[in-house]
Amino acid sequence: MIAIPAVDLRGGKCVQLVGGDYDAEKIRLEDPPSVAREWVREGFTRLHVVDLDAATGRGHNMEIIREILRTADVPVQVGGGVRDESCIERLLDEGASWVVVGTRAVEDEDWREEMANRFPGRLIIAADVRERYVVTKGWAETSRLNVVDFVEELSVLPLAGVLVTAVHLEGKMQGTDLPLMEDVAEASAWPVFASGGVTSLEDMRALEHRGLAGAVLGMALYTGAIDPRRLAEEFGA
């Protein structure tokens, strides 16, 4: 299982939010590309970059994403507000190894099938979840779609993986939703990456035991709750 540091972008800064609340910002760092390079120096071999402004319709951070892709020297998955083919193509052309697609892939079955077949093995479908129901539009709207049912539907597409974020635990440092993640991993034909509430090495080991392929970590790394070197040594590849 691989640990993947998150580099979340907002207003040109690297931030961490609590509970999926755009107004509940706890961490703010001035130089996101330097943050990304520091995680690589600590021994991590993959990064997760999200444009929160693009996801919520508040603008974009494309220049910063471009610099991270140019200087990070490890594979990077990029998401946030990816809702059309041209955006996918642009991110891949700029050097993203995978593109993370959320809201439109959830809401538009025909589009996600077309994009998955057009970019086989390059898309990660993001299912942001609050109490097992998928949320969209930057965590602002809750659907009636159960995440396990959704993940089962994705099994026919040529994806790189599925990213499931437990929004109700995001940034709260209370541990992740292990029953949720276990059920999703069992239902998925593709590697599943967990996000939201991963706070300790014990959380990581528990996720690995339940069949997860990896975990995206934010607050636990930025606050020092997990020693990054120890994490990278055990879950760096």
mmCIF file of C-alpha atoms in Angstrom:
data_model
loop_
_atom_site.group_PDB
_atom_site.id
_atom_site.type_symbol
_atom_site.label_atom_id
_atom_site.label_comp_id
_atom_site.label_asym_id
_atom_site.label_seq_id
_atom_site.Cartn_x
_atom_site.Cartn_y
_atom_site.Cartn_z
ATOM 1 C CA MET A 1 0.000 0.000 0.000
ATOM 2 C CA ILE A 2 1.245 3.482 -0.831
ATOM 3 C CA ALA A 3 0.968 6.702 1.188
ATOM 4 C CA ILE A 4 0.281 9.751 -0.979
ATOM 5 C CA PRO A 5 0.702 13.272 0.448
ATOM 6 C CA ALA A 6 -2.012 15.735 -0.522
ATOM 7 C CA VAL A 7 -1.177 19.179 -1.856
ATOM 8 C CA ASP A 8 -4.490 21.057 -1.805
ATOM 9 C CA LEU A 9 -4.483 24.433 -3.567
ATOM 10 C CA ARG A 10 -6.553 27.468 -2.701
ATOM 11 C CA GLY A 11 -5.824 31.035 -3.711
ATOM 12 C CA GLY A 12 -2.285 30.133 -4.718
ATOM 13 C CA LYS A 13 -1.499 28.569 -1.330
ATOM 14 C CA CYS A 14 -1.262 25.031 0.015
ATOM 15 C CA VAL A 15 -4.098 24.511 2.500
ATOM 16 C CA GLN A 16 -5.865 21.914 4.595
ATOM 17 C CA LEU A 17 -9.589 22.124 5.355
ATOM 18 C CA VAL A 18 -11.588 20.506 8.150
ATOM 19 C CA GLY A 19 -14.668 18.398 7.489
ATOM 20 C CA GLY A 20 -14.999 19.397 3.847
ATOM 21 C CA ASP A 21 -15.838 22.971 4.888
ATOM 22 C CA TYR A 22 -14.301 25.516 2.528
ATOM 23 C CA ASP A 23 -14.365 28.103 5.305
ATOM 24 C CA ALA A 24 -12.718 25.851 7.900
ATOM 25 C CA GLU A 25 -9.108 26.284 6.844
ATOM 26 C CA LYS A 26 -6.541 25.054 9.362
ATOM 27 C CA ILE A 27 -3.278 24.973 7.395
ATOM 28 C CA ARG A 28 -1.995 27.594 4.937
ATOM 29 C CA LEU A 29 1.487 27.435 3.401
ATOM 30 C CA GLU A 30 2.836 30.003 0.981
ATOM 31 C CA ASP A 31 4.751 27.968 -1.607
ATOM 32 C CA PRO A 32 2.927 24.826 -2.819
ATOM 33 C CA PRO A 33 5.648 23.677 -5.259
ATOM 34 C CA SER A 34 8.191 23.767 -2.415
ATOM 35 C CA VAL A 35 5.793 21.806 -0.231
ATOM 36 C CA ALA A 36 5.456 19.193 -2.966
ATOM 37 C CA ARG A 37 9.222 18.912 -3.360
ATOM 38 C CA GLU A 38 9.642 18.542 0.396
ATOM 39 C CA TRP A 39 7.334 15.540 0.444
ATOM 40 C CA VAL A 40 9.450 13.969 -2.280
ATOM 41 C CA ARG A 41 12.614 14.659 -0.263
ATOM 42 C CA GLU A 42 10.998 12.901 2.685
ATOM 43 C CA GLY A 43 10.785 9.770 0.544
ATOM 44 C CA PHE A 44 7.268 9.761 -0.915
ATOM 45 C CA THR A 45 6.980 8.469 -4.469
ATOM 46 C CA ARG A 46 3.593 9.836 -5.502
ATOM 47 C CA LEU A 47 1.653 13.061 -4.896
ATOM 48 C CA HIS A 48 -2.020 14.043 -4.916
ATOM 49 C CA VAL A 49 -2.737 17.607 -6.072
ATOM 50 C CA VAL A 50 -6.215 19.139 -5.864
ATOM 51 C CA ASP A 51 -7.336 22.534 -7.130
ATOM 52 C CA LEU A 52 -9.973 23.462 -4.555
ATOM 53 C CA ASP A 53 -10.769 26.724 -6.329
ATOM 54 C CA ALA A 54 -11.539 24.930 -9.584
ATOM 55 C CA ALA A 55 -13.601 22.336 -7.729
ATOM 56 C CA THR A 56 -15.801 25.010 -6.177
ATOM 57 C CA GLY A 57 -15.958 27.402 -9.133
ATOM 58 C CA ARG A 58 -13.791 30.053 -7.503
ATOM 59 C CA GLY A 59 -11.047 30.213 -10.128
ATOM 60 C CA HIS A 60 -8.040 27.960 -10.679
ATOM 61 C CA ASN A 61 -4.417 27.341 -9.736
ATOM 62 C CA MET A 62 -3.163 25.997 -13.059
ATOM 63 C CA GLU A 63 0.173 27.811 -13.027
ATOM 64 C CA ILE A 64 1.035 26.280 -9.662
ATOM 65 C CA ILE A 65 -0.077 22.840 -10.818
ATOM 66 C CA ARG A 66 2.109 23.230 -13.883
ATOM 67 C CA GLU A 67 5.131 24.071 -11.723
ATOM 68 C CA ILE A 68 4.507 21.127 -9.403
ATOM 69 C CA LEU A 69 4.299 18.771 -12.362
ATOM 70 C CA ARG A 70 7.505 20.234 -13.780
ATOM 71 C CA THR A 71 9.560 20.010 -10.583
ATOM 72 C CA ALA A 72 8.210 17.198 -8.394
ATOM 73 C CA ASP A 73 10.103 14.310 -10.087
ATOM 74 C CA VAL A 74 7.518 11.707 -8.996
ATOM 75 C CA PRO A 75 4.190 10.633 -10.496
ATOM 76 C CA VAL A 76 1.408 13.078 -9.649
ATOM 77 C CA GLN A 77 -2.364 12.630 -9.745
ATOM 78 C CA VAL A 78 -4.270 15.891 -10.258
ATOM 79 C CA GLY A 79 -7.913 16.729 -9.709
ATOM 80 C CA GLY A 80 -10.340 19.467 -8.803
ATOM 81 C CA GLY A 81 -12.914 20.861 -11.206
ATOM 82 C CA VAL A 82 -12.100 18.461 -14.051
ATOM 83 C CA ARG A 83 -15.333 18.445 -16.028
ATOM 84 C CA ASP A 84 -14.414 18.251 -19.712
ATOM 85 C CA GLU A 85 -12.151 16.385 -22.086
ATOM 86 C CA SER A 86 -9.927 19.381 -22.807
ATOM 87 C CA CYS A 87 -9.071 19.716 -19.111
ATOM 88 C CA ILE A 88 -8.098 16.042 -18.921
ATOM 89 C CA GLU A 89 -5.939 16.394 -22.025
ATOM 90 C CA ARG A 90 -4.287 19.549 -20.705
ATOM 91 C CA LEU A 91 -3.348 17.979 -17.380
ATOM 92 C CA LEU A 92 -1.957 14.859 -19.048
ATOM 93 C CA ASP A 93 -0.028 16.980 -21.554
ATOM 94 C CA GLU A 94 1.415 19.021 -18.670
ATOM 95 C CA GLY A 95 2.757 15.845 -17.091
ATOM 96 C CA ALA A 96 0.093 14.470 -14.755
ATOM 97 C CA SER A 97 0.340 10.699 -14.506
ATOM 98 C CA TRP A 98 -3.341 10.394 -13.663
ATOM 99 C CA VAL A 99 -6.307 12.756 -13.637
ATOM 100 C CA VAL A 100 -8.835 12.601 -10.807
ATOM 101 C CA VAL A 101 -12.394 13.215 -11.963
ATOM 102 C CA GLY A 102 -15.233 13.774 -9.513
ATOM 103 C CA THR A 103 -18.542 15.581 -9.924
ATOM 104 C CA ARG A 104 -19.168 15.110 -13.647
ATOM 105 C CA ALA A 105 -18.041 11.486 -13.545
ATOM 106 C CA VAL A 106 -20.559 10.867 -10.779
ATOM 107 C CA GLU A 107 -23.447 12.683 -12.439
ATOM 108 C CA ASP A 108 -22.920 11.856 -16.125
ATOM 109 C CA GLU A 109 -22.654 8.135 -16.828
ATOM 110 C CA ASP A 110 -22.227 8.533 -20.605
ATOM 111 C CA TRP A 111 -19.442 11.078 -20.182
ATOM 112 C CA ARG A 112 -17.470 9.007 -17.665
ATOM 113 C CA GLU A 113 -17.695 5.963 -19.941
ATOM 114 C CA GLU A 114 -16.518 7.984 -22.933
ATOM 115 C CA MET A 115 -13.631 9.562 -21.003
ATOM 116 C CA ALA A 116 -12.530 6.294 -19.419
ATOM 117 C CA ASN A 117 -12.356 4.629 -22.823
ATOM 118 C CA ARG A 118 -10.620 7.626 -24.383
ATOM 119 C CA PHE A 119 -7.979 7.728 -21.620
ATOM 120 C CA PRO A 120 -7.667 4.093 -20.489
ATOM 121 C CA GLY A 121 -5.662 3.626 -17.328
ATOM 122 C CA ARG A 122 -5.235 7.371 -16.799
ATOM 123 C CA LEU A 123 -8.379 8.335 -14.871
ATOM 124 C CA ILE A 124 -9.110 7.969 -11.170
ATOM 125 C CA ILE A 125 -12.779 8.420 -10.319
ATOM 126 C CA ALA A 126 -13.268 10.330 -7.068
ATOM 127 C CA ALA A 127 -16.217 9.467 -4.884
ATOM 128 C CA ASP A 128 -16.428 11.951 -2.027
ATOM 129 C CA VAL A 129 -18.673 10.461 0.617
ATOM 130 C CA ARG A 130 -20.603 11.688 3.617
ATOM 131 C CA GLU A 131 -22.175 8.836 5.613
ATOM 132 C CA ARG A 132 -21.938 6.497 2.606
ATOM 133 C CA TYR A 133 -23.669 8.824 0.156
ATOM 134 C CA VAL A 134 -21.711 10.479 -2.633
ATOM 135 C CA VAL A 135 -21.355 14.257 -2.453
ATOM 136 C CA THR A 136 -20.543 16.502 -5.404
ATOM 137 C CA LYS A 137 -19.671 20.075 -6.384
ATOM 138 C CA GLY A 138 -16.842 20.518 -3.914
ATOM 139 C CA TRP A 139 -18.706 18.635 -1.153
ATOM 140 C CA ALA A 140 -21.627 21.065 -1.338
ATOM 141 C CA GLU A 141 -24.376 18.681 -2.537
ATOM 142 C CA THR A 142 -25.274 15.226 -1.208
ATOM 143 C CA SER A 143 -26.752 12.751 -3.684
ATOM 144 C CA ARG A 144 -28.856 9.659 -3.058
ATOM 145 C CA LEU A 145 -26.146 7.490 -4.591
ATOM 146 C CA ASN A 146 -24.665 4.874 -2.270
ATOM 147 C CA VAL A 147 -20.917 4.719 -2.782
ATOM 148 C CA VAL A 148 -20.718 0.918 -2.834
ATOM 149 C CA ASP A 149 -23.321 0.743 -5.597
ATOM 150 C CA PHE A 150 -21.453 3.442 -7.506
ATOM 151 C CA VAL A 151 -18.102 1.680 -7.226
ATOM 152 C CA GLU A 152 -19.627 -1.546 -8.506
ATOM 153 C CA GLU A 153 -20.872 0.337 -11.583
ATOM 154 C CA LEU A 154 -17.314 1.509 -12.300
ATOM 155 C CA SER A 155 -15.961 -2.035 -12.612
ATOM 156 C CA VAL A 156 -16.699 -2.171 -16.361
ATOM 157 C CA LEU A 157 -14.531 0.886 -17.137
ATOM 158 C CA PRO A 158 -10.751 0.872 -17.780
ATOM 159 C CA LEU A 159 -9.799 3.030 -14.808
ATOM 160 C CA ALA A 160 -6.557 3.590 -12.936
ATOM 161 C CA GLY A 161 -8.392 3.484 -9.636
ATOM 162 C CA VAL A 162 -11.066 4.872 -7.364
ATOM 163 C CA LEU A 163 -10.472 7.510 -4.697
ATOM 164 C CA VAL A 164 -12.935 7.500 -1.809
ATOM 165 C CA THR A 165 -12.862 10.446 0.571
ATOM 166 C CA ALA A 166 -14.723 10.193 3.873
ATOM 167 C CA VAL A 167 -15.686 13.869 3.908
ATOM 168 C CA HIS A 168 -17.329 13.562 7.326
ATOM 169 C CA LEU A 169 -13.873 12.783 8.760
ATOM 170 C CA GLU A 170 -11.719 14.978 6.527
ATOM 171 C CA GLY A 171 -9.133 16.885 8.559
ATOM 172 C CA LYS A 172 -10.634 15.914 11.923
ATOM 173 C CA MET A 173 -7.786 13.628 13.010
ATOM 174 C CA GLN A 174 -10.228 11.019 14.340
ATOM 175 C CA GLY A 175 -9.203 8.041 12.223
ATOM 176 C CA THR A 176 -10.694 6.884 8.966
ATOM 177 C CA ASP A 177 -13.977 5.080 8.248
ATOM 178 C CA LEU A 178 -12.667 1.511 8.128
ATOM 179 C CA PRO A 179 -16.020 -0.259 7.517
ATOM 180 C CA LEU A 180 -16.718 2.080 4.599
ATOM 181 C CA MET A 181 -13.294 1.604 3.054
ATOM 182 C CA GLU A 182 -13.408 -2.177 3.469
ATOM 183 C CA ASP A 183 -16.800 -2.393 1.751
ATOM 184 C CA VAL A 184 -15.613 -0.186 -1.118
ATOM 185 C CA ALA A 185 -12.417 -2.205 -1.597
ATOM 186 C CA GLU A 186 -14.444 -5.428 -1.748
ATOM 187 C CA ALA A 187 -16.833 -3.923 -4.308
ATOM 188 C CA SER A 188 -14.209 -2.428 -6.620
ATOM 189 C CA ALA A 189 -12.509 -4.061 -9.579
ATOM 190 C CA TRP A 190 -9.864 -1.326 -9.449
ATOM 191 C CA PRO A 191 -7.333 -0.164 -6.841
ATOM 192 C CA VAL A 192 -9.044 1.874 -4.133
ATOM 193 C CA PHE A 193 -7.352 4.831 -2.452
ATOM 194 C CA ALA A 194 -8.715 6.066 0.872
ATOM 195 C CA SER A 195 -8.797 9.658 2.046
ATOM 196 C CA GLY A 196 -10.234 11.428 5.064
ATOM 197 C CA GLY A 197 -9.213 11.037 8.687
ATOM 198 C CA VAL A 198 -6.093 8.882 8.238
ATOM 199 C CA THR A 199 -4.205 9.856 11.380
ATOM 200 C CA SER A 200 -1.654 7.188 12.291
ATOM 201 C CA LEU A 201 0.486 4.330 11.071
ATOM 202 C CA GLU A 202 -2.079 2.052 12.708
ATOM 203 C CA ASP A 203 -4.754 3.543 10.421
ATOM 204 C CA MET A 204 -2.537 2.816 7.439
ATOM 205 C CA ARG A 205 -1.944 -0.768 8.514
ATOM 206 C CA ALA A 206 -5.654 -1.271 9.101
ATOM 207 C CA LEU A 207 -6.434 0.012 5.609
ATOM 208 C CA GLU A 208 -3.778 -2.214 4.084
ATOM 209 C CA HIS A 209 -5.265 -5.201 5.943
ATOM 210 C CA ARG A 210 -8.652 -4.381 4.392
ATOM 211 C CA GLY A 211 -7.326 -4.413 0.848
ATOM 212 C CA LEU A 212 -6.810 -0.726 0.122
ATOM 213 C CA ALA A 213 -4.193 0.123 -2.506
ATOM 214 C CA GLY A 214 -3.183 3.409 -0.916
ATOM 215 C CA ALA A 215 -4.204 6.393 1.144
ATOM 216 C CA VAL A 216 -4.064 10.140 0.574
ATOM 217 C CA LEU A 217 -2.925 11.975 3.699
ATOM 218 C CA GLY A 218 -3.177 15.655 4.479
ATOM 219 C CA MET A 219 -3.747 16.977 7.977
ATOM 220 C CA ALA A 220 -1.838 14.173 9.719
ATOM 221 C CA LEU A 221 1.285 15.047 7.742
ATOM 222 C CA TYR A 222 0.939 18.829 7.915
ATOM 223 C CA THR A 223 0.427 18.827 11.686
ATOM 224 C CA GLY A 224 3.158 16.276 12.388
ATOM 225 C CA ALA A 225 0.774 13.674 13.814
ATOM 226 C CA ILE A 226 2.558 11.141 11.619
ATOM 227 C CA ASP A 227 6.312 11.227 11.164
ATOM 228 C CA PRO A 228 6.708 11.577 7.385
ATOM 229 C CA ARG A 229 9.947 9.611 7.181
ATOM 230 C CA ARG A 230 8.539 6.657 9.064
ATOM 231 C CA LEU A 231 5.424 6.750 6.906
ATOM 232 C CA ALA A 232 7.433 6.947 3.683
ATOM 233 C CA GLU A 233 9.690 4.109 4.797
ATOM 234 C CA GLU A 234 6.771 1.774 5.481
ATOM 235 C CA PHE A 235 4.323 2.945 2.812
ATOM 236 C CA GLY A 236 6.431 4.833 0.283
ATOM 237 C CA ALA A 237 6.009 2.538 -2.684
#
